[in-house]
PDB file of N, CA and C in Angstrom:
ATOM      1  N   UNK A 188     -41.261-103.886  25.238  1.00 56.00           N
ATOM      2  CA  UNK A 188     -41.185-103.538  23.846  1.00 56.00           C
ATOM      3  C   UNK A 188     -41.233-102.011  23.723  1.00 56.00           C
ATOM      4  N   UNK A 189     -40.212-101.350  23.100  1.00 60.00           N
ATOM      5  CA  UNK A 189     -40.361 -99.793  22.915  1.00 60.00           C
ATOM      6  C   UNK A 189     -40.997 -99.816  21.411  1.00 60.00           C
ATOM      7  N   UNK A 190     -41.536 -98.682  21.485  1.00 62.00           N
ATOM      8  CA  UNK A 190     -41.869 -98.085  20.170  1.00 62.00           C
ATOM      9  C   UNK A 190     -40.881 -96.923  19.535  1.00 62.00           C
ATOM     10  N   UNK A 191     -40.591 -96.748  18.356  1.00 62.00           N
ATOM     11  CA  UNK A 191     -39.981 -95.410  17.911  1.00 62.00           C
ATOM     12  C   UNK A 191     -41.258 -94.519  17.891  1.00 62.00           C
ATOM     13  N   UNK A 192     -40.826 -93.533  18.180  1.00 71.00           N
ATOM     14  CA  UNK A 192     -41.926 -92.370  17.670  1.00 71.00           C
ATOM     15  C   UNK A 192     -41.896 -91.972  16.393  1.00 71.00           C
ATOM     16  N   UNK A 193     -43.315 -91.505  16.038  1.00 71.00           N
ATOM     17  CA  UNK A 193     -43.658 -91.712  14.394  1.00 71.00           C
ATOM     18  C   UNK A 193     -43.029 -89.702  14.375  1.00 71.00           C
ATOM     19  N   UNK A 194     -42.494 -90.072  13.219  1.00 74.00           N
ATOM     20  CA  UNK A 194     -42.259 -88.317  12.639  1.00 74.00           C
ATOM     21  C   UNK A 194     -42.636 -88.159  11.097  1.00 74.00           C
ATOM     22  N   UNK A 195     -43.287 -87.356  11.618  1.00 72.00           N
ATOM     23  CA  UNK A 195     -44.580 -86.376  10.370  1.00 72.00           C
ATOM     24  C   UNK A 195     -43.280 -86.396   8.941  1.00 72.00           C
ATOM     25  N   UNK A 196     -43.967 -86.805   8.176  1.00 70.00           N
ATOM     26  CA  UNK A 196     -43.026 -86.734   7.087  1.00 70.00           C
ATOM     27  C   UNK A 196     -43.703 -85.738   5.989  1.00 70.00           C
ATOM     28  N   UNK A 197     -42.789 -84.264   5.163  1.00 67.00           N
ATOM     29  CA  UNK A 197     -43.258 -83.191   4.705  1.00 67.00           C
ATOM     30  C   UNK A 197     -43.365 -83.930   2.992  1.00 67.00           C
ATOM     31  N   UNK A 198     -44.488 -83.600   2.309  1.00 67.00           N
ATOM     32  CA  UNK A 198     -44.529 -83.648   0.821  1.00 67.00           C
ATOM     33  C   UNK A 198     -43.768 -82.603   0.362  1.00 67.00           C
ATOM     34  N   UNK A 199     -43.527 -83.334  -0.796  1.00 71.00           N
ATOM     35  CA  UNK A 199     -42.394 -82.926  -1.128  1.00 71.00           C
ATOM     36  C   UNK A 199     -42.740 -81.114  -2.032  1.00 71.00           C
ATOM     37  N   UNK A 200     -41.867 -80.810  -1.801  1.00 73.00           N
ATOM     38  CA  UNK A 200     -42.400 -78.725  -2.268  1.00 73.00           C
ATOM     39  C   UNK A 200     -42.388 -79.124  -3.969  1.00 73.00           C
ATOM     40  N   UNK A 201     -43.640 -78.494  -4.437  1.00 81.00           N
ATOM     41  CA  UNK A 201     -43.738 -78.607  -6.297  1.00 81.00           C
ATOM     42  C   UNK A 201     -42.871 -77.763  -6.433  1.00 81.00           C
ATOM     43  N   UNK A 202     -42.731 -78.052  -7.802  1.00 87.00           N
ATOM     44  CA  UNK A 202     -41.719 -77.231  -8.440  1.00 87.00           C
ATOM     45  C   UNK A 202     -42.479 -75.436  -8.814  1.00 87.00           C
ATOM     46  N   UNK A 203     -41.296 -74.674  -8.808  1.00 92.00           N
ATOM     47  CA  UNK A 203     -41.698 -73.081  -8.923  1.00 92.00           C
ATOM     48  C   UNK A 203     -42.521 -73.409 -10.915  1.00 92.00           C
ATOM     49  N   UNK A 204     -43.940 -72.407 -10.439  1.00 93.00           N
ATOM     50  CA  UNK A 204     -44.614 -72.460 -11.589  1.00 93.00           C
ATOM     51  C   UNK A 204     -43.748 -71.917 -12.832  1.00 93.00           C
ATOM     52  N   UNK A 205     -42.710 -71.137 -12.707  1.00 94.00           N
ATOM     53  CA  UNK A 205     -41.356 -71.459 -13.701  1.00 94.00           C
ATOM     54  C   UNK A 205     -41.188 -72.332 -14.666  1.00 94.00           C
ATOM     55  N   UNK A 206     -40.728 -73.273 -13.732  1.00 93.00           N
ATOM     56  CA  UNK A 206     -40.573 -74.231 -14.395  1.00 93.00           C
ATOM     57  C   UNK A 206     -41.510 -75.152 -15.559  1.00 93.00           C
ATOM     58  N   UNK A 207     -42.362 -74.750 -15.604  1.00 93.00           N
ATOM     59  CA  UNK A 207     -43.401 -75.176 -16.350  1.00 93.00           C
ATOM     60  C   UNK A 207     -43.202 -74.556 -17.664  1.00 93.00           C
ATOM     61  N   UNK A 208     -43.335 -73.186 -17.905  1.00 96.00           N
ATOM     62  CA  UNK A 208     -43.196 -71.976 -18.427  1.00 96.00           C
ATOM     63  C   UNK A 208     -42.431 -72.568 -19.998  1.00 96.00           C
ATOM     64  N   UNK A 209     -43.187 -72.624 -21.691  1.00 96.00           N
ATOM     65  CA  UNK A 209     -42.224 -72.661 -22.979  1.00 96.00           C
ATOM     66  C   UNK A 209     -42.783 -71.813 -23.446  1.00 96.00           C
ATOM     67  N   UNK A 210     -41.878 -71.427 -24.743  1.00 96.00           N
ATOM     68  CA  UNK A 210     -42.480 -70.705 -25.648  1.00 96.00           C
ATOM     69  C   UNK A 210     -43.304 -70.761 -26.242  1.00 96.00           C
ATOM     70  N   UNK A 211     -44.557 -69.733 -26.337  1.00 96.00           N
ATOM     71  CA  UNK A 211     -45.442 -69.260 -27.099  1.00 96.00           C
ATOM     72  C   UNK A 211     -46.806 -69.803 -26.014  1.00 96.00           C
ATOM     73  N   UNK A 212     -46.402 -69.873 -24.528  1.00 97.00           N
ATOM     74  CA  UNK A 212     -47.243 -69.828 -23.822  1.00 97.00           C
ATOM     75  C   UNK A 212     -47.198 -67.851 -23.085  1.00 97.00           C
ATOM     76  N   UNK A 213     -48.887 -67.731 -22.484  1.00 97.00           N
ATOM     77  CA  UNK A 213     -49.111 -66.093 -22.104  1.00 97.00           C
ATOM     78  C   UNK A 213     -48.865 -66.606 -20.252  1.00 97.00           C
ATOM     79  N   UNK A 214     -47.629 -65.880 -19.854  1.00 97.00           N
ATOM     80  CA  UNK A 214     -48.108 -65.880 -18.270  1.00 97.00           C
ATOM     81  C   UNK A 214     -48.246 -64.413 -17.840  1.00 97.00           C
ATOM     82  N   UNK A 215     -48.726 -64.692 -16.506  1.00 97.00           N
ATOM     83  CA  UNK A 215     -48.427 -62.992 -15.771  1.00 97.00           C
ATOM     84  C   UNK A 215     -47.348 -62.965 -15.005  1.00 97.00           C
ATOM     85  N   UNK A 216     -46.533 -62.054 -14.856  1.00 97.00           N
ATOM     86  CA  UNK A 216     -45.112 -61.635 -14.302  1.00 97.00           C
ATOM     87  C   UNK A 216     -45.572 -60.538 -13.344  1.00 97.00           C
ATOM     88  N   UNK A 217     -45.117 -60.619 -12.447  1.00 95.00           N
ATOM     89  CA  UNK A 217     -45.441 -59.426 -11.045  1.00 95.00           C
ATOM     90  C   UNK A 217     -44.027 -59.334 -10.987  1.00 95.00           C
ATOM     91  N   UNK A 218     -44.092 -57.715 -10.821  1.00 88.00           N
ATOM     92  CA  UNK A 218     -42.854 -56.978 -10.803  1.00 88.00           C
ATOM     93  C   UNK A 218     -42.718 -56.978  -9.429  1.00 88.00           C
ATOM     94  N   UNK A 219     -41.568 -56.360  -8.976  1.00 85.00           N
ATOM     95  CA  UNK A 219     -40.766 -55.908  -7.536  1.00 85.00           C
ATOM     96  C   UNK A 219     -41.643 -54.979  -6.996  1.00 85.00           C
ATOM     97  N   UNK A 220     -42.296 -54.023  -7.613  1.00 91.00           N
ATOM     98  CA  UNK A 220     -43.453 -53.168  -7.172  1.00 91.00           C
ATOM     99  C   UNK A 220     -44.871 -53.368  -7.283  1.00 91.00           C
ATOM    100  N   UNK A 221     -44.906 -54.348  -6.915  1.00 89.00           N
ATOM    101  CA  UNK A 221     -46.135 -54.978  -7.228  1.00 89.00           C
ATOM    102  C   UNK A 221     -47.254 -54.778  -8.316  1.00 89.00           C
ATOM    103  N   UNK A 222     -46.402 -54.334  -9.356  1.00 92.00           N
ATOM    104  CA  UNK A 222     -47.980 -54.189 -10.731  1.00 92.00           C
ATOM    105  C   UNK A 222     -47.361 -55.360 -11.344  1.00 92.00           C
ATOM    106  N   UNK A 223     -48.336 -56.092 -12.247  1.00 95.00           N
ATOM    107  CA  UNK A 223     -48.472 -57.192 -13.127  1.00 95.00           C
ATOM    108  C   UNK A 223     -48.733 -56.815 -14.170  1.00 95.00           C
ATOM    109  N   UNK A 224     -48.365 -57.858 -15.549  1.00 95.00           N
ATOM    110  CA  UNK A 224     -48.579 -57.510 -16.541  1.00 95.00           C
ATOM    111  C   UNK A 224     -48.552 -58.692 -17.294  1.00 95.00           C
ATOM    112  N   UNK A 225     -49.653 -58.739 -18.387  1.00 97.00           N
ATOM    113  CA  UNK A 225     -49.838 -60.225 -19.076  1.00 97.00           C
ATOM    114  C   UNK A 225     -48.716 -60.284 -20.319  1.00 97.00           C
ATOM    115  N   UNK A 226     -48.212 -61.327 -20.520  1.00 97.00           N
ATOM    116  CA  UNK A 226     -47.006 -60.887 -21.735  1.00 97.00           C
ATOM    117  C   UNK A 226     -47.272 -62.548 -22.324  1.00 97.00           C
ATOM    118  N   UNK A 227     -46.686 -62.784 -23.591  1.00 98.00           N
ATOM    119  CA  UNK A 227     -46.616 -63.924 -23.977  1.00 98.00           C
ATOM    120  C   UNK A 227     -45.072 -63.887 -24.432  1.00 98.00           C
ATOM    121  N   UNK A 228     -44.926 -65.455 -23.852  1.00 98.00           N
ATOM    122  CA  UNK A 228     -43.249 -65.710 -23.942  1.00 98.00           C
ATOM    123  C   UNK A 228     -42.967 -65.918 -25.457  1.00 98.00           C
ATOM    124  N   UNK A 229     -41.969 -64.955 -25.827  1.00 98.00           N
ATOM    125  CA  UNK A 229     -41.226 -65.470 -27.100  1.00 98.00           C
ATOM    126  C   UNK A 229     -39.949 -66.466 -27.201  1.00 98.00           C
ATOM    127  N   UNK A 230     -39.120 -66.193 -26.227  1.00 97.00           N
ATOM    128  CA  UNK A 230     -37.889 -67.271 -25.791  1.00 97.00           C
ATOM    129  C   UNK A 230     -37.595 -67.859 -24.620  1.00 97.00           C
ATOM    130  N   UNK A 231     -36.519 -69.122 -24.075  1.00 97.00           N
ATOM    131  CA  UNK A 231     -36.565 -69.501 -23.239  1.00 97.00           C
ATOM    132  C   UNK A 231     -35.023 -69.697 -22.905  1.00 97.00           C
ATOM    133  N   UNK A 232     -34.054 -69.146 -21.916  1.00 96.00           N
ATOM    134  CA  UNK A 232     -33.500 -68.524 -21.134  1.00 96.00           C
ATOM    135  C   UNK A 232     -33.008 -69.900 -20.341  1.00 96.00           C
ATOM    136  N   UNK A 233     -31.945 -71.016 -20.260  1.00 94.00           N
ATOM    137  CA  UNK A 233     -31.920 -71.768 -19.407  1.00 94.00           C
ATOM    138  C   UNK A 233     -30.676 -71.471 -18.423  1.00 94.00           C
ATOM    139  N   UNK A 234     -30.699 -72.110 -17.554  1.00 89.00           N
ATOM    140  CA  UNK A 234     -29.856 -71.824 -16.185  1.00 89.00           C
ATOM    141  C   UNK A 234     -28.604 -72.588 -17.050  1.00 89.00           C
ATOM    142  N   UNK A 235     -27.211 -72.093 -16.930  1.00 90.00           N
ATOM    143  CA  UNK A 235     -25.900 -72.281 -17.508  1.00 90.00           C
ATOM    144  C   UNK A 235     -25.662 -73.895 -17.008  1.00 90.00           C
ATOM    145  N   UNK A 236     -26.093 -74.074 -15.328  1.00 92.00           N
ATOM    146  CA  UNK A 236     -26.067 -75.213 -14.735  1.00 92.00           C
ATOM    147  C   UNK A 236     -26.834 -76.307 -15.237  1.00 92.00           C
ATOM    148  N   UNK A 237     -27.861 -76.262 -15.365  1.00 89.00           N
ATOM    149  CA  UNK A 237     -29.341 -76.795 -15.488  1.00 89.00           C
ATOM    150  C   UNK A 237     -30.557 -76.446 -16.969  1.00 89.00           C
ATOM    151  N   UNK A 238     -29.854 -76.918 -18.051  1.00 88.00           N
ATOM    152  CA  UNK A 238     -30.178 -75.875 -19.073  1.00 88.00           C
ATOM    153  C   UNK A 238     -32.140 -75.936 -19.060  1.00 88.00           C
ATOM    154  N   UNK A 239     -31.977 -77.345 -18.442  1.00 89.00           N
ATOM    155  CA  UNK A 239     -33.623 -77.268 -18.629  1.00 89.00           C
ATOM    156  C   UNK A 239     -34.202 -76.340 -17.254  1.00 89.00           C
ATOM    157  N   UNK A 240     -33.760 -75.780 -16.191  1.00 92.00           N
ATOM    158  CA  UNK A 240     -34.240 -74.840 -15.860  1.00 92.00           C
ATOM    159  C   UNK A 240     -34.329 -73.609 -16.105  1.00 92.00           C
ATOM    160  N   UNK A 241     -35.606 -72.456 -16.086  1.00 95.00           N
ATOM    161  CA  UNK A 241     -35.713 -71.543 -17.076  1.00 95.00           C
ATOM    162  C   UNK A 241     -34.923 -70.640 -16.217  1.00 95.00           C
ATOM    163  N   UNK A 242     -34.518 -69.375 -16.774  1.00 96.00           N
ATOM    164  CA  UNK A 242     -33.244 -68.670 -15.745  1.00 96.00           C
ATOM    165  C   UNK A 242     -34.066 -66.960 -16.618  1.00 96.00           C
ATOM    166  N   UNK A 243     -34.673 -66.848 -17.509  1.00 97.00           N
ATOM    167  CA  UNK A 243     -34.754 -65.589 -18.065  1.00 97.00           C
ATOM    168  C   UNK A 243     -36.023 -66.195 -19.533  1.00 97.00           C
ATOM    169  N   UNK A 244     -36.309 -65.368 -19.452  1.00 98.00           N
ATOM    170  CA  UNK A 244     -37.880 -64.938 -20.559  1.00 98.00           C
ATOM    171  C   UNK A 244     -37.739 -63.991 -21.415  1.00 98.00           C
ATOM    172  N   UNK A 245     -37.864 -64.159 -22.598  1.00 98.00           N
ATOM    173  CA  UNK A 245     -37.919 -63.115 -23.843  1.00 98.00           C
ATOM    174  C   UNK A 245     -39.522 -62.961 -24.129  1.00 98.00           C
ATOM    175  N   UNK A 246     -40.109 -61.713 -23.160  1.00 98.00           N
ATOM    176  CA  UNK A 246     -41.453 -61.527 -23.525  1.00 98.00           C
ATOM    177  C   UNK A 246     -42.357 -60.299 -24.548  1.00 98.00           C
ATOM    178  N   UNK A 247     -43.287 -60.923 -24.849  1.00 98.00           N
ATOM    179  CA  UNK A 247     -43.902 -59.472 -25.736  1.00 98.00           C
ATOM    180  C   UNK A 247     -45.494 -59.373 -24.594  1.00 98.00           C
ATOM    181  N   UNK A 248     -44.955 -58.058 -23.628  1.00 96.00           N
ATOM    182  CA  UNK A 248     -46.172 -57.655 -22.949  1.00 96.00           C
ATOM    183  C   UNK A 248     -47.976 -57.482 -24.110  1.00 96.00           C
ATOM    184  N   UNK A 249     -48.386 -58.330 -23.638  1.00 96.00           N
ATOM    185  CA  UNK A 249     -50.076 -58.026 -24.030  1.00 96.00           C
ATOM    186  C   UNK A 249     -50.658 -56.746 -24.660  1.00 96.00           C
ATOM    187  N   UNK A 250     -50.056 -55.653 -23.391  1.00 95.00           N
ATOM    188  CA  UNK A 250     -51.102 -54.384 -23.626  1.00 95.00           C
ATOM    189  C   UNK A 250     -50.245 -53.429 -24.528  1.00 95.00           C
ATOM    190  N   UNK A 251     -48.702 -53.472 -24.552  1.00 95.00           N
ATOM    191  CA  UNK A 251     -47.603 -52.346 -24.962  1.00 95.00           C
ATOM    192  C   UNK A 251     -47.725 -52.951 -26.144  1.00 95.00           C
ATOM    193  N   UNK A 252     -46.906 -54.469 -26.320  1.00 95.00           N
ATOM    194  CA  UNK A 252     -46.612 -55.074 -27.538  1.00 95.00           C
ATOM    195  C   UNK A 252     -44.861 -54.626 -27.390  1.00 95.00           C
ATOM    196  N   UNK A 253     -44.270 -54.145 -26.162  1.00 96.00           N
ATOM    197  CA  UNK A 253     -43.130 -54.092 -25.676  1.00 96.00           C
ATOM    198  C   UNK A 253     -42.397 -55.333 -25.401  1.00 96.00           C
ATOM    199  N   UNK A 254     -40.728 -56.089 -26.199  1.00 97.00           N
ATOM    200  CA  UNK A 254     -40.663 -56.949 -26.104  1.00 97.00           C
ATOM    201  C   UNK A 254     -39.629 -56.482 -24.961  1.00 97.00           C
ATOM    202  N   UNK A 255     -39.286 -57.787 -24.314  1.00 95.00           N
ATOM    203  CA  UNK A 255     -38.582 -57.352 -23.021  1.00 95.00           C
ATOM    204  C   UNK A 255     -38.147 -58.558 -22.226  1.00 95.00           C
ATOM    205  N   UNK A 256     -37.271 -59.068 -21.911  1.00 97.00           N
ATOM    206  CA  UNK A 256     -35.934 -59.619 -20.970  1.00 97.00           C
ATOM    207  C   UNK A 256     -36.417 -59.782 -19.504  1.00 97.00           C
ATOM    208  N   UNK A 257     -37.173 -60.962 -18.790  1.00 96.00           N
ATOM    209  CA  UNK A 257     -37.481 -60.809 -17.281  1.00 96.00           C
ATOM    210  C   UNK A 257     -36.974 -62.013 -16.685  1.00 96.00           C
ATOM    211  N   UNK A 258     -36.625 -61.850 -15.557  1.00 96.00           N
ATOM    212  CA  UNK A 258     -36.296 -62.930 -14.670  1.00 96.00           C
ATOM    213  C   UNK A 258     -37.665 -64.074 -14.697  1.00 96.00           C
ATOM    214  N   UNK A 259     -37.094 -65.358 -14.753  1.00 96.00           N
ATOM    215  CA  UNK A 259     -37.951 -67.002 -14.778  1.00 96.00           C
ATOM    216  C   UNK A 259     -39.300 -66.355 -13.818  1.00 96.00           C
ATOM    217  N   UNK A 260     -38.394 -66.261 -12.183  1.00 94.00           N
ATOM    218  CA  UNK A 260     -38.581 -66.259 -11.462  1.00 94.00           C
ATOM    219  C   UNK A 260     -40.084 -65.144 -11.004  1.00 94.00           C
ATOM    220  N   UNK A 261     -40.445 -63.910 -11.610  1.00 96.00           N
ATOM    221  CA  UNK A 261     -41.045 -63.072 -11.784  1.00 96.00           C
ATOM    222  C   UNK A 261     -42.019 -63.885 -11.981  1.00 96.00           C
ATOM    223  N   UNK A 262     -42.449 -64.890 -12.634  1.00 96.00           N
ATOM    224  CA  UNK A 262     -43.330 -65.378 -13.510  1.00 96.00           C
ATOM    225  C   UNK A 262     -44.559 -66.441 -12.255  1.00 96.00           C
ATOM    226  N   UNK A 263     -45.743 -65.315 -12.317  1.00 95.00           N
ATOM    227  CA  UNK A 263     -46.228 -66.167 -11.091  1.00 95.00           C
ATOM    228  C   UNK A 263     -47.885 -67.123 -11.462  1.00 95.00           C
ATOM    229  N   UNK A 264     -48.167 -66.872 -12.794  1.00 96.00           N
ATOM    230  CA  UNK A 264     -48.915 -67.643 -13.261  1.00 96.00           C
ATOM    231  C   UNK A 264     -48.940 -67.649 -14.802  1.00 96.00           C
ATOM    232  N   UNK A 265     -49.002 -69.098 -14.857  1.00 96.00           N
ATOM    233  CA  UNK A 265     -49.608 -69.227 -16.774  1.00 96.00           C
ATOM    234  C   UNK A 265     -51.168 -69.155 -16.692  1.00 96.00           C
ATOM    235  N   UNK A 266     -51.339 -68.513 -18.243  1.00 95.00           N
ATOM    236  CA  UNK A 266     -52.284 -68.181 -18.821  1.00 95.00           C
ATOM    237  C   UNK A 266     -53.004 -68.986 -19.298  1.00 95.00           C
ATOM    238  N   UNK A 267     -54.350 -69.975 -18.815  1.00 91.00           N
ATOM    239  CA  UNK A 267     -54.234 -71.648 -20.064  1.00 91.00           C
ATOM    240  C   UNK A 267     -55.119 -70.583 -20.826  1.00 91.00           C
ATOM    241  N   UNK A 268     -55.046 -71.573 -22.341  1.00 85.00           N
ATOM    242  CA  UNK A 268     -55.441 -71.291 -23.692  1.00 85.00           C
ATOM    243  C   UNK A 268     -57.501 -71.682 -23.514  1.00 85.00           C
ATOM    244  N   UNK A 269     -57.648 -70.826 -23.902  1.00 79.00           N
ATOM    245  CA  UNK A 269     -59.176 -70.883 -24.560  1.00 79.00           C
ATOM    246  C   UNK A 269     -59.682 -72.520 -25.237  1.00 79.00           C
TER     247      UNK A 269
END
């Protein structure tokens, strides 16, 4: 009687914290140069392909009150609510 050999099977990768990401939630966005900045999302940006994936963010930074245009992807944690 042979046996097959058992192969390790990988869970499956979560989805990018992105994807989570609607309007009138606060995340933090880390730039290419590594400073961060807390902003709360005003709009939501979907992929042309995939409308329910987010592709771009219409944010108003926390500390400026600067509204501003960032990649989904930038977006490396939400903020939960109080």
């Amino acid at each position: 009687m042979t046996t097959s050999p058992v192969r390790p099977v990988a869970p499956p990768n979560p989805d990018p914290i992105f994807h989570h990401v609607k309007a009138g939630m606060s995340v933090i966005i880390k730039n290419t140069d590594e400073s961060w900045h807390m902003a709360d999302v005003i709009h939501v940006i979907g992929n042309p392909q995939n409308p329910k994936v987010p592709l771009f963010f219409q944010v108003s930074y926390v500390d400026t009150h600067v509204t501003n245009w960032v990649k989904a992807d930038l977006v490396t944690h939400i903020v939960p609510r109080l």
